[in-house]
Amino acid sequence: MTQKPVALLEVGINNIFAAPMRYYVKCKLNPQARAKLADSIKSGNLAKGKVFYEGMQAALRGATIDDMDTVHFVEVCYCLEGGLYPMAMESPILKEYFDSIMEVMDARFRDKCTMECEACDCTRAIKLPGKLLIEKLNLKDVLNEKENDTKRFIDFGRIVLNRRKQREGIDALKNIVDECTLSKTIAIIAGAAISGLFAIFYDGEYFRIKNIPDTNEARQIFDKIGLSINDSVKSVKENTRQSLAGNYRYSNIV
């Protein structure tokens, strides 16, 4: 599938309690709620105060709508790993704007997933059908944000990471410290996955360092470049084993 251009919006990660998964969601738009949805996206009030606020804003700003008024988007969700059905916490918010949630499916096979959704571009190539939702809702201000590079949310799963720049392990993390110190490279986010710690950096392009051992040395390096990690690789694995995802036959938990 070819990649469709999507608005780049600035990430915010908070209150994460388990390993995530990316879902492809289809919702039938409620015609009477069209204006309400437009206002909620434009004002930034949609899902405000919820743990999934940033993810839902990014997902709907990058969503498309087809000729049948079906809205298509990809969103990171933690519900399955928390012992709930996928998109369980998001559903009450979505039902304020949509007649029905028609389909929720894995955006990627779990046996190929390391559950590092905040720093993985695995869904970058998914082409969503129809036109951009923000265009259909006539959200010119939101479109201008993209054009003027006034970024508010980013879904890294929908951007292109430069795989040639991607590196792995503690040595790669050590080597990037000087780049960050000289301000040539900016550290964006970091986190823990079942395969190790990971981080996203930006030097004009986004790239990732992954599979970093979860050691005191690694965490000291993250502190030095201004990144913090709330979870640990061990806690992510344990949370996922104890959740519904632990019993899922495609789950890549080690």
mmCIF file of N, CA and C in Angstrom, residues 89-203:
data_model
loop_
_atom_site.group_PDB
_atom_site.id
_atom_site.type_symbol
_atom_site.label_atom_id
_atom_site.label_comp_id
_atom_site.label_asym_id
_atom_site.label_seq_id
_atom_site.Cartn_x
_atom_site.Cartn_y
_atom_site.Cartn_z
ATOM 1 N N MET A 89 -12.245 2.221 26.262
ATOM 2 C CA MET A 89 -12.314 3.526 26.925
ATOM 3 C C MET A 89 -12.620 4.641 25.932
ATOM 4 N N GLU A 90 -12.180 4.458 24.700
ATOM 5 C CA GLU A 90 -12.404 5.490 23.690
ATOM 6 C C GLU A 90 -13.846 5.496 23.172
ATOM 7 N N SER A 91 -14.509 4.345 23.226
ATOM 8 C CA SER A 91 -15.828 4.201 22.609
ATOM 9 C C SER A 91 -16.863 5.225 23.074
ATOM 10 N N PRO A 92 -16.992 5.506 24.389
ATOM 11 C CA PRO A 92 -17.997 6.496 24.805
ATOM 12 C C PRO A 92 -17.774 7.881 24.194
ATOM 13 N N ILE A 93 -16.507 8.265 23.998
ATOM 14 C CA ILE A 93 -16.224 9.554 23.355
ATOM 15 C C ILE A 93 -16.596 9.502 21.879
ATOM 16 N N LEU A 94 -16.219 8.419 21.207
ATOM 17 C CA LEU A 94 -16.519 8.294 19.782
ATOM 18 C C LEU A 94 -18.021 8.295 19.524
ATOM 19 N N LYS A 95 -18.792 7.705 20.437
ATOM 20 C CA LYS A 95 -20.246 7.620 20.239
ATOM 21 C C LYS A 95 -20.929 8.980 20.358
ATOM 22 N N GLU A 96 -20.205 9.998 20.847
ATOM 23 C CA GLU A 96 -20.758 11.352 20.867
ATOM 24 C C GLU A 96 -20.821 11.952 19.459
ATOM 25 N N TYR A 97 -20.019 11.403 18.538
ATOM 26 C CA TYR A 97 -19.899 11.968 17.206
ATOM 27 C C TYR A 97 -20.277 10.992 16.095
ATOM 28 N N PHE A 98 -20.294 9.701 16.411
ATOM 29 C CA PHE A 98 -20.514 8.689 15.382
ATOM 30 C C PHE A 98 -21.734 7.837 15.712
ATOM 31 N N ASP A 99 -22.487 7.471 14.654
ATOM 32 C CA ASP A 99 -23.648 6.608 14.841
ATOM 33 C C ASP A 99 -23.242 5.223 15.323
ATOM 34 N N SER A 100 -22.119 4.748 14.807
ATOM 35 C CA SER A 100 -21.665 3.410 15.196
ATOM 36 C C SER A 100 -20.174 3.273 14.974
ATOM 37 N N ILE A 101 -19.569 2.407 15.768
ATOM 38 C CA ILE A 101 -18.184 1.992 15.530
ATOM 39 C C ILE A 101 -18.282 0.704 14.735
ATOM 40 N N MET A 102 -18.005 0.785 13.452
ATOM 41 C CA MET A 102 -18.285 -0.314 12.543
ATOM 42 C C MET A 102 -17.269 -1.443 12.639
ATOM 43 N N GLU A 103 -16.008 -1.072 12.867
ATOM 44 C CA GLU A 103 -14.957 -2.102 12.880
ATOM 45 C C GLU A 103 -13.743 -1.599 13.629
ATOM 46 N N VAL A 104 -13.144 -2.485 14.429
ATOM 47 C CA VAL A 104 -11.866 -2.224 15.088
ATOM 48 C C VAL A 104 -11.001 -3.452 14.842
ATOM 49 N N MET A 105 -9.886 -3.267 14.153
ATOM 50 C CA MET A 105 -9.029 -4.418 13.889
ATOM 51 C C MET A 105 -7.566 -4.036 14.065
ATOM 52 N N ASP A 106 -6.736 -5.044 14.321
ATOM 53 C CA ASP A 106 -5.308 -4.784 14.466
ATOM 54 C C ASP A 106 -4.780 -4.134 13.195
ATOM 55 N N ALA A 107 -4.021 -3.059 13.361
ATOM 56 C CA ALA A 107 -3.419 -2.403 12.204
ATOM 57 C C ALA A 107 -2.172 -3.148 11.745
ATOM 58 N N ARG A 108 -1.702 -4.061 12.595
ATOM 59 C CA ARG A 108 -0.516 -4.844 12.250
ATOM 60 C C ARG A 108 -0.588 -6.174 12.979
ATOM 61 N N PHE A 109 -0.075 -7.257 12.372
ATOM 62 C CA PHE A 109 -0.073 -8.555 13.034
ATOM 63 C C PHE A 109 0.761 -8.484 14.313
ATOM 64 N N ARG A 110 0.244 -9.038 15.383
ATOM 65 C CA ARG A 110 0.935 -8.959 16.671
ATOM 66 C C ARG A 110 2.234 -9.755 16.702
ATOM 67 N N ASP A 111 2.320 -10.809 15.899
ATOM 68 C CA ASP A 111 3.557 -11.586 15.933
ATOM 69 C C ASP A 111 4.722 -10.825 15.316
ATOM 70 N N LYS A 112 4.440 -9.663 14.716
ATOM 71 C CA LYS A 112 5.497 -8.813 14.172
ATOM 72 C C LYS A 112 5.620 -7.511 14.949
ATOM 73 N N CYS A 113 5.009 -7.461 16.141
ATOM 74 C CA CYS A 113 4.921 -6.222 16.913
ATOM 75 C C CYS A 113 5.751 -6.315 18.179
ATOM 76 N N THR A 114 6.511 -5.262 18.466
ATOM 77 C CA THR A 114 7.282 -5.196 19.709
ATOM 78 C C THR A 114 6.639 -4.266 20.730
ATOM 79 N N MET A 115 5.442 -3.752 20.397
ATOM 80 C CA MET A 115 4.655 -2.924 21.307
ATOM 81 C C MET A 115 5.406 -1.670 21.755
ATOM 82 N N GLU A 116 5.941 -0.946 20.804
ATOM 83 C CA GLU A 116 6.582 0.342 21.080
ATOM 84 C C GLU A 116 5.903 1.411 20.224
ATOM 85 N N CYS A 117 4.592 1.489 20.377
ATOM 86 C CA CYS A 117 3.762 2.248 19.431
ATOM 87 C C CYS A 117 4.069 3.739 19.388
ATOM 88 N N GLU A 118 4.587 4.309 20.482
ATOM 89 C CA GLU A 118 4.866 5.742 20.444
ATOM 90 C C GLU A 118 6.061 6.069 19.571
ATOM 91 N N ALA A 119 6.849 5.056 19.213
ATOM 92 C CA ALA A 119 8.056 5.335 18.433
ATOM 93 C C ALA A 119 8.210 4.386 17.256
ATOM 94 N N CYS A 120 7.070 3.901 16.750
ATOM 95 C CA CYS A 120 7.116 2.960 15.630
ATOM 96 C C CYS A 120 6.278 3.498 14.483
ATOM 97 N N ASP A 121 6.821 3.402 13.279
ATOM 98 C CA ASP A 121 6.093 3.898 12.112
ATOM 99 C C ASP A 121 5.491 2.746 11.307
ATOM 100 N N CYS A 122 5.045 1.700 12.006
ATOM 101 C CA CYS A 122 4.576 0.496 11.320
ATOM 102 C C CYS A 122 3.331 0.748 10.488
ATOM 103 N N THR A 123 2.549 1.766 10.811
ATOM 104 C CA THR A 123 1.329 2.011 10.040
ATOM 105 C C THR A 123 1.481 3.175 9.058
ATOM 106 N N ARG A 124 2.710 3.555 8.783
ATOM 107 C CA ARG A 124 2.969 4.708 7.917
ATOM 108 C C ARG A 124 2.440 4.477 6.497
ATOM 109 N N ALA A 125 2.427 3.214 6.042
ATOM 110 C CA ALA A 125 2.091 2.930 4.650
ATOM 111 C C ALA A 125 0.611 2.627 4.443
ATOM 112 N N ILE A 126 -0.175 2.621 5.495
ATOM 113 C CA ILE A 126 -1.603 2.350 5.336
ATOM 114 C C ILE A 126 -2.268 3.549 4.671
ATOM 115 N N LYS A 127 -2.877 3.315 3.530
ATOM 116 C CA LYS A 127 -3.602 4.380 2.832
ATOM 117 C C LYS A 127 -5.069 4.305 3.235
ATOM 118 N N LEU A 128 -5.543 5.328 3.909
ATOM 119 C CA LEU A 128 -6.926 5.368 4.346
ATOM 120 C C LEU A 128 -7.799 5.870 3.189
ATOM 121 N N PRO A 129 -8.941 5.244 2.941
ATOM 122 C CA PRO A 129 -9.771 5.620 1.785
ATOM 123 C C PRO A 129 -10.529 6.926 1.994
ATOM 124 N N GLY A 130 -10.797 7.601 0.901
ATOM 125 C CA GLY A 130 -11.561 8.833 0.959
ATOM 126 C C GLY A 130 -10.691 10.070 1.049
ATOM 127 N N LYS A 131 -11.293 11.176 1.483
ATOM 128 C CA LYS A 131 -10.603 12.451 1.622
ATOM 129 C C LYS A 131 -10.297 12.724 3.091
ATOM 130 N N LEU A 132 -9.327 13.595 3.344
ATOM 131 C CA LEU A 132 -9.013 13.961 4.714
ATOM 132 C C LEU A 132 -10.249 14.499 5.417
ATOM 133 N N LEU A 133 -10.493 14.001 6.617
ATOM 134 C CA LEU A 133 -11.658 14.430 7.390
ATOM 135 C C LEU A 133 -11.618 15.930 7.671
ATOM 136 N N ILE A 134 -10.436 16.456 7.979
ATOM 137 C CA ILE A 134 -10.351 17.878 8.304
ATOM 138 C C ILE A 134 -10.673 18.749 7.090
ATOM 139 N N GLU A 135 -10.425 18.226 5.886
ATOM 140 C CA GLU A 135 -10.825 18.950 4.677
ATOM 141 C C GLU A 135 -12.341 18.906 4.523
ATOM 142 N N LYS A 136 -12.922 17.744 4.742
ATOM 143 C CA LYS A 136 -14.366 17.572 4.601
ATOM 144 C C LYS A 136 -15.124 18.412 5.620
ATOM 145 N N LEU A 137 -14.530 18.600 6.803
ATOM 146 C CA LEU A 137 -15.159 19.404 7.839
ATOM 147 C C LEU A 137 -14.827 20.885 7.699
ATOM 148 N N ASN A 138 -14.064 21.205 6.647
ATOM 149 C CA ASN A 138 -13.695 22.602 6.350
ATOM 150 C C ASN A 138 -12.911 23.233 7.502
ATOM 151 N N LEU A 139 -11.991 22.466 8.043
ATOM 152 C CA LEU A 139 -11.179 22.969 9.149
ATOM 153 C C LEU A 139 -9.920 23.625 8.592
ATOM 154 N N LYS A 140 -10.094 24.802 8.038
ATOM 155 C CA LYS A 140 -8.984 25.508 7.403
ATOM 156 C C LYS A 140 -7.890 25.856 8.411
ATOM 157 N N ASP A 141 -8.280 26.185 9.633
ATOM 158 C CA ASP A 141 -7.286 26.532 10.647
ATOM 159 C C ASP A 141 -6.366 25.355 10.944
ATOM 160 N N VAL A 142 -6.949 24.147 11.018
ATOM 161 C CA VAL A 142 -6.152 22.958 11.282
ATOM 162 C C VAL A 142 -5.226 22.681 10.103
ATOM 163 N N LEU A 143 -5.740 22.859 8.883
ATOM 164 C CA LEU A 143 -4.897 22.689 7.699
ATOM 165 C C LEU A 143 -3.759 23.696 7.688
ATOM 166 N N ASN A 144 -4.045 24.931 8.090
ATOM 167 C CA ASN A 144 -3.004 25.956 8.147
ATOM 168 C C ASN A 144 -1.959 25.635 9.189
ATOM 169 N N GLU A 145 -2.364 24.979 10.292
ATOM 170 C CA GLU A 145 -1.385 24.552 11.299
ATOM 171 C C GLU A 145 -0.340 23.664 10.654
ATOM 172 N N LYS A 146 -0.799 22.722 9.816
ATOM 173 C CA LYS A 146 0.136 21.828 9.141
ATOM 174 C C LYS A 146 1.029 22.611 8.188
ATOM 175 N N GLU A 147 0.418 23.489 7.417
ATOM 176 C CA GLU A 147 1.187 24.241 6.430
ATOM 177 C C GLU A 147 2.208 25.164 7.093
ATOM 178 N N ASN A 148 1.840 25.747 8.227
ATOM 179 C CA ASN A 148 2.734 26.675 8.915
ATOM 180 C C ASN A 148 3.665 25.976 9.895
ATOM 181 N N ASP A 149 3.571 24.615 9.931
ATOM 182 C CA ASP A 149 4.423 23.816 10.810
ATOM 183 C C ASP A 149 4.192 24.154 12.283
ATOM 184 N N THR A 150 2.980 24.552 12.620
ATOM 185 C CA THR A 150 2.625 24.768 14.020
ATOM 186 C C THR A 150 2.091 23.443 14.549
ATOM 187 N N LYS A 151 2.973 22.628 15.067
ATOM 188 C CA LYS A 151 2.620 21.258 15.379
ATOM 189 C C LYS A 151 2.050 21.146 16.784
ATOM 190 N N ARG A 152 1.022 20.320 16.931
ATOM 191 C CA ARG A 152 0.415 20.122 18.238
ATOM 192 C C ARG A 152 0.429 18.662 18.663
ATOM 193 N N PHE A 153 0.261 17.754 17.739
ATOM 194 C CA PHE A 153 0.250 16.326 18.049
ATOM 195 C C PHE A 153 0.989 15.573 16.940
ATOM 196 N N ILE A 154 1.656 14.493 17.312
ATOM 197 C CA ILE A 154 2.270 13.628 16.294
ATOM 198 C C ILE A 154 1.853 12.197 16.571
ATOM 199 N N ASP A 155 1.457 11.489 15.530
ATOM 200 C CA ASP A 155 1.311 10.040 15.607
ATOM 201 C C ASP A 155 2.486 9.463 14.836
ATOM 202 N N PHE A 156 3.484 8.966 15.540
ATOM 203 C CA PHE A 156 4.691 8.483 14.872
ATOM 204 C C PHE A 156 4.418 7.282 13.978
ATOM 205 N N GLY A 157 3.304 6.604 14.211
ATOM 206 C CA GLY A 157 2.962 5.475 13.361
ATOM 207 C C GLY A 157 2.549 5.879 11.961
ATOM 208 N N ARG A 158 2.314 7.196 11.739
ATOM 209 C CA ARG A 158 1.869 7.669 10.432
ATOM 210 C C ARG A 158 2.907 8.551 9.748
ATOM 211 N N ILE A 159 4.100 8.661 10.327
ATOM 212 C CA ILE A 159 5.170 9.390 9.658
ATOM 213 C C ILE A 159 6.216 8.393 9.175
ATOM 214 N N VAL A 160 7.149 8.882 8.395
ATOM 215 C CA VAL A 160 8.220 8.016 7.894
ATOM 216 C C VAL A 160 9.467 8.228 8.738
ATOM 217 N N LEU A 161 9.873 7.199 9.459
ATOM 218 C CA LEU A 161 11.168 7.231 10.131
ATOM 219 C C LEU A 161 12.240 6.866 9.114
ATOM 220 N N ASN A 162 13.395 7.512 9.201
ATOM 221 C CA ASN A 162 14.491 7.188 8.297
ATOM 222 C C ASN A 162 15.173 5.912 8.794
ATOM 223 N N ARG A 163 14.857 4.796 8.156
ATOM 224 C CA ARG A 163 15.387 3.497 8.597
ATOM 225 C C ARG A 163 16.902 3.388 8.401
ATOM 226 N N ARG A 164 17.457 4.172 7.485
ATOM 227 C CA ARG A 164 18.903 4.124 7.292
ATOM 228 C C ARG A 164 19.642 4.716 8.485
ATOM 229 N N LYS A 165 18.983 5.644 9.164
ATOM 230 C CA LYS A 165 19.600 6.256 10.343
ATOM 231 C C LYS A 165 19.322 5.463 11.624
ATOM 232 N N GLN A 166 18.401 4.522 11.545
ATOM 233 C CA GLN A 166 18.038 3.767 12.742
ATOM 234 C C GLN A 166 19.220 2.967 13.261
ATOM 235 N N ARG A 167 19.351 2.959 14.591
ATOM 236 C CA ARG A 167 20.435 2.218 15.234
ATOM 237 C C ARG A 167 19.888 1.401 16.384
ATOM 238 N N GLU A 168 20.695 0.492 16.903
ATOM 239 C CA GLU A 168 20.236 -0.384 17.976
ATOM 240 C C GLU A 168 21.291 -0.511 19.059
ATOM 241 N N GLY A 169 20.818 -0.676 20.300
ATOM 242 C CA GLY A 169 21.690 -1.034 21.407
ATOM 243 C C GLY A 169 22.253 0.141 22.192
ATOM 244 N N ILE A 170 22.951 -0.186 23.283
ATOM 245 C CA ILE A 170 23.493 0.813 24.203
ATOM 246 C C ILE A 170 24.602 1.631 23.552
ATOM 247 N N ASP A 171 25.404 1.007 22.688
ATOM 248 C CA ASP A 171 26.488 1.740 22.039
ATOM 249 C C ASP A 171 25.942 2.834 21.126
ATOM 250 N N ALA A 172 24.862 2.541 20.431
ATOM 251 C CA ALA A 172 24.237 3.553 19.579
ATOM 252 C C ALA A 172 23.716 4.711 20.412
ATOM 253 N N LEU A 173 23.166 4.396 21.585
ATOM 254 C CA LEU A 173 22.669 5.448 22.470
ATOM 255 C C LEU A 173 23.819 6.308 22.984
ATOM 256 N N LYS A 174 24.921 5.679 23.342
ATOM 257 C CA LYS A 174 26.093 6.429 23.814
ATOM 258 C C LYS A 174 26.596 7.383 22.726
ATOM 259 N N ASN A 175 26.619 6.912 21.502
ATOM 260 C CA ASN A 175 27.181 7.693 20.411
ATOM 261 C C ASN A 175 26.367 8.926 20.053
ATOM 262 N N ILE A 176 25.095 8.916 20.429
ATOM 263 C CA ILE A 176 24.240 10.040 20.037
ATOM 264 C C ILE A 176 24.283 11.190 21.036
ATOM 265 N N VAL A 177 24.894 10.973 22.200
ATOM 266 C CA VAL A 177 24.933 12.005 23.231
ATOM 267 C C VAL A 177 25.606 13.275 22.720
ATOM 268 N N ASP A 178 26.735 13.121 22.049
ATOM 269 C CA ASP A 178 27.450 14.294 21.530
ATOM 270 C C ASP A 178 26.623 15.044 20.497
ATOM 271 N N GLU A 179 25.894 14.291 19.666
ATOM 272 C CA GLU A 179 25.048 14.925 18.660
ATOM 273 C C GLU A 179 23.981 15.788 19.329
ATOM 274 N N CYS A 180 23.405 15.271 20.402
ATOM 275 C CA CYS A 180 22.378 16.034 21.114
ATOM 276 C C CYS A 180 22.988 17.240 21.824
ATOM 277 N N THR A 181 24.176 17.069 22.392
ATOM 278 C CA THR A 181 24.846 18.154 23.100
ATOM 279 C C THR A 181 25.170 19.308 22.164
ATOM 280 N N LEU A 182 25.526 18.986 20.934
ATOM 281 C CA LEU A 182 25.863 20.005 19.943
ATOM 282 C C LEU A 182 24.629 20.573 19.248
ATOM 283 N N SER A 183 23.442 20.127 19.686
ATOM 284 C CA SER A 183 22.154 20.618 19.175
ATOM 285 C C SER A 183 21.914 20.274 17.716
ATOM 286 N N LYS A 184 22.685 19.350 17.188
ATOM 287 C CA LYS A 184 22.435 18.912 15.820
ATOM 288 C C LYS A 184 21.264 17.935 15.778
ATOM 289 N N THR A 185 21.045 17.270 16.889
ATOM 290 C CA THR A 185 19.994 16.273 16.992
ATOM 291 C C THR A 185 19.164 16.567 18.234
ATOM 292 N N ILE A 186 17.861 16.451 18.093
ATOM 293 C CA ILE A 186 16.958 16.715 19.214
ATOM 294 C C ILE A 186 16.335 15.410 19.664
ATOM 295 N N ALA A 187 16.393 15.139 20.966
ATOM 296 C CA ALA A 187 15.746 13.971 21.531
ATOM 297 C C ALA A 187 14.261 14.285 21.712
ATOM 298 N N ILE A 188 13.388 13.429 21.181
ATOM 299 C CA ILE A 188 11.950 13.696 21.172
ATOM 300 C C ILE A 188 11.226 12.945 22.292
ATOM 301 N N ILE A 189 11.223 11.630 22.241
ATOM 302 C CA ILE A 189 10.547 10.817 23.261
ATOM 303 C C ILE A 189 11.322 9.523 23.476
ATOM 304 N N ALA A 190 11.052 8.875 24.594
ATOM 305 C CA ALA A 190 11.649 7.576 24.891
ATOM 306 C C ALA A 190 10.634 6.741 25.645
ATOM 307 N N GLY A 191 10.826 5.441 25.648
ATOM 308 C CA GLY A 191 9.904 4.564 26.350
ATOM 309 C C GLY A 191 10.462 3.165 26.461
ATOM 310 N N ALA A 192 9.651 2.274 27.003
ATOM 311 C CA ALA A 192 10.033 0.879 27.171
ATOM 312 C C ALA A 192 9.089 -0.004 26.378
ATOM 313 N N ALA A 193 9.636 -1.030 25.746
ATOM 314 C CA ALA A 193 8.841 -2.014 25.011
ATOM 315 C C ALA A 193 9.288 -3.402 25.449
ATOM 316 N N ILE A 194 8.680 -4.440 24.903
ATOM 317 C CA ILE A 194 9.055 -5.783 25.314
ATOM 318 C C ILE A 194 10.428 -6.181 24.781
ATOM 319 N N SER A 195 10.943 -5.429 23.804
ATOM 320 C CA SER A 195 12.250 -5.753 23.227
ATOM 321 C C SER A 195 13.367 -4.852 23.740
ATOM 322 N N GLY A 196 13.046 -3.931 24.657
ATOM 323 C CA GLY A 196 14.057 -3.032 25.198
ATOM 324 C C GLY A 196 13.590 -1.590 25.204
ATOM 325 N N LEU A 197 14.450 -0.695 25.671
ATOM 326 C CA LEU A 197 14.134 0.728 25.643
ATOM 327 C C LEU A 197 14.292 1.257 24.210
ATOM 328 N N PHE A 198 13.620 2.373 23.927
ATOM 329 C CA PHE A 198 13.704 2.952 22.593
ATOM 330 C C PHE A 198 13.576 4.468 22.698
ATOM 331 N N ALA A 199 13.975 5.160 21.648
ATOM 332 C CA ALA A 199 13.838 6.616 21.619
ATOM 333 C C ALA A 199 13.747 7.094 20.181
ATOM 334 N N ILE A 200 13.063 8.238 20.020
ATOM 335 C CA ILE A 200 12.971 8.911 18.719
ATOM 336 C C ILE A 200 13.798 10.191 18.777
ATOM 337 N N PHE A 201 14.541 10.451 17.714
ATOM 338 C CA PHE A 201 15.362 11.656 17.603
ATOM 339 C C PHE A 201 15.023 12.378 16.300
ATOM 340 N N TYR A 202 15.392 13.660 16.248
ATOM 341 C CA TYR A 202 15.092 14.458 15.055
ATOM 342 C C TYR A 202 16.305 15.311 14.709
ATOM 343 N N ASP A 203 16.775 15.197 13.472
ATOM 344 C CA ASP A 203 17.889 16.019 12.995
ATOM 345 C C ASP A 203 17.560 16.624 11.627
#
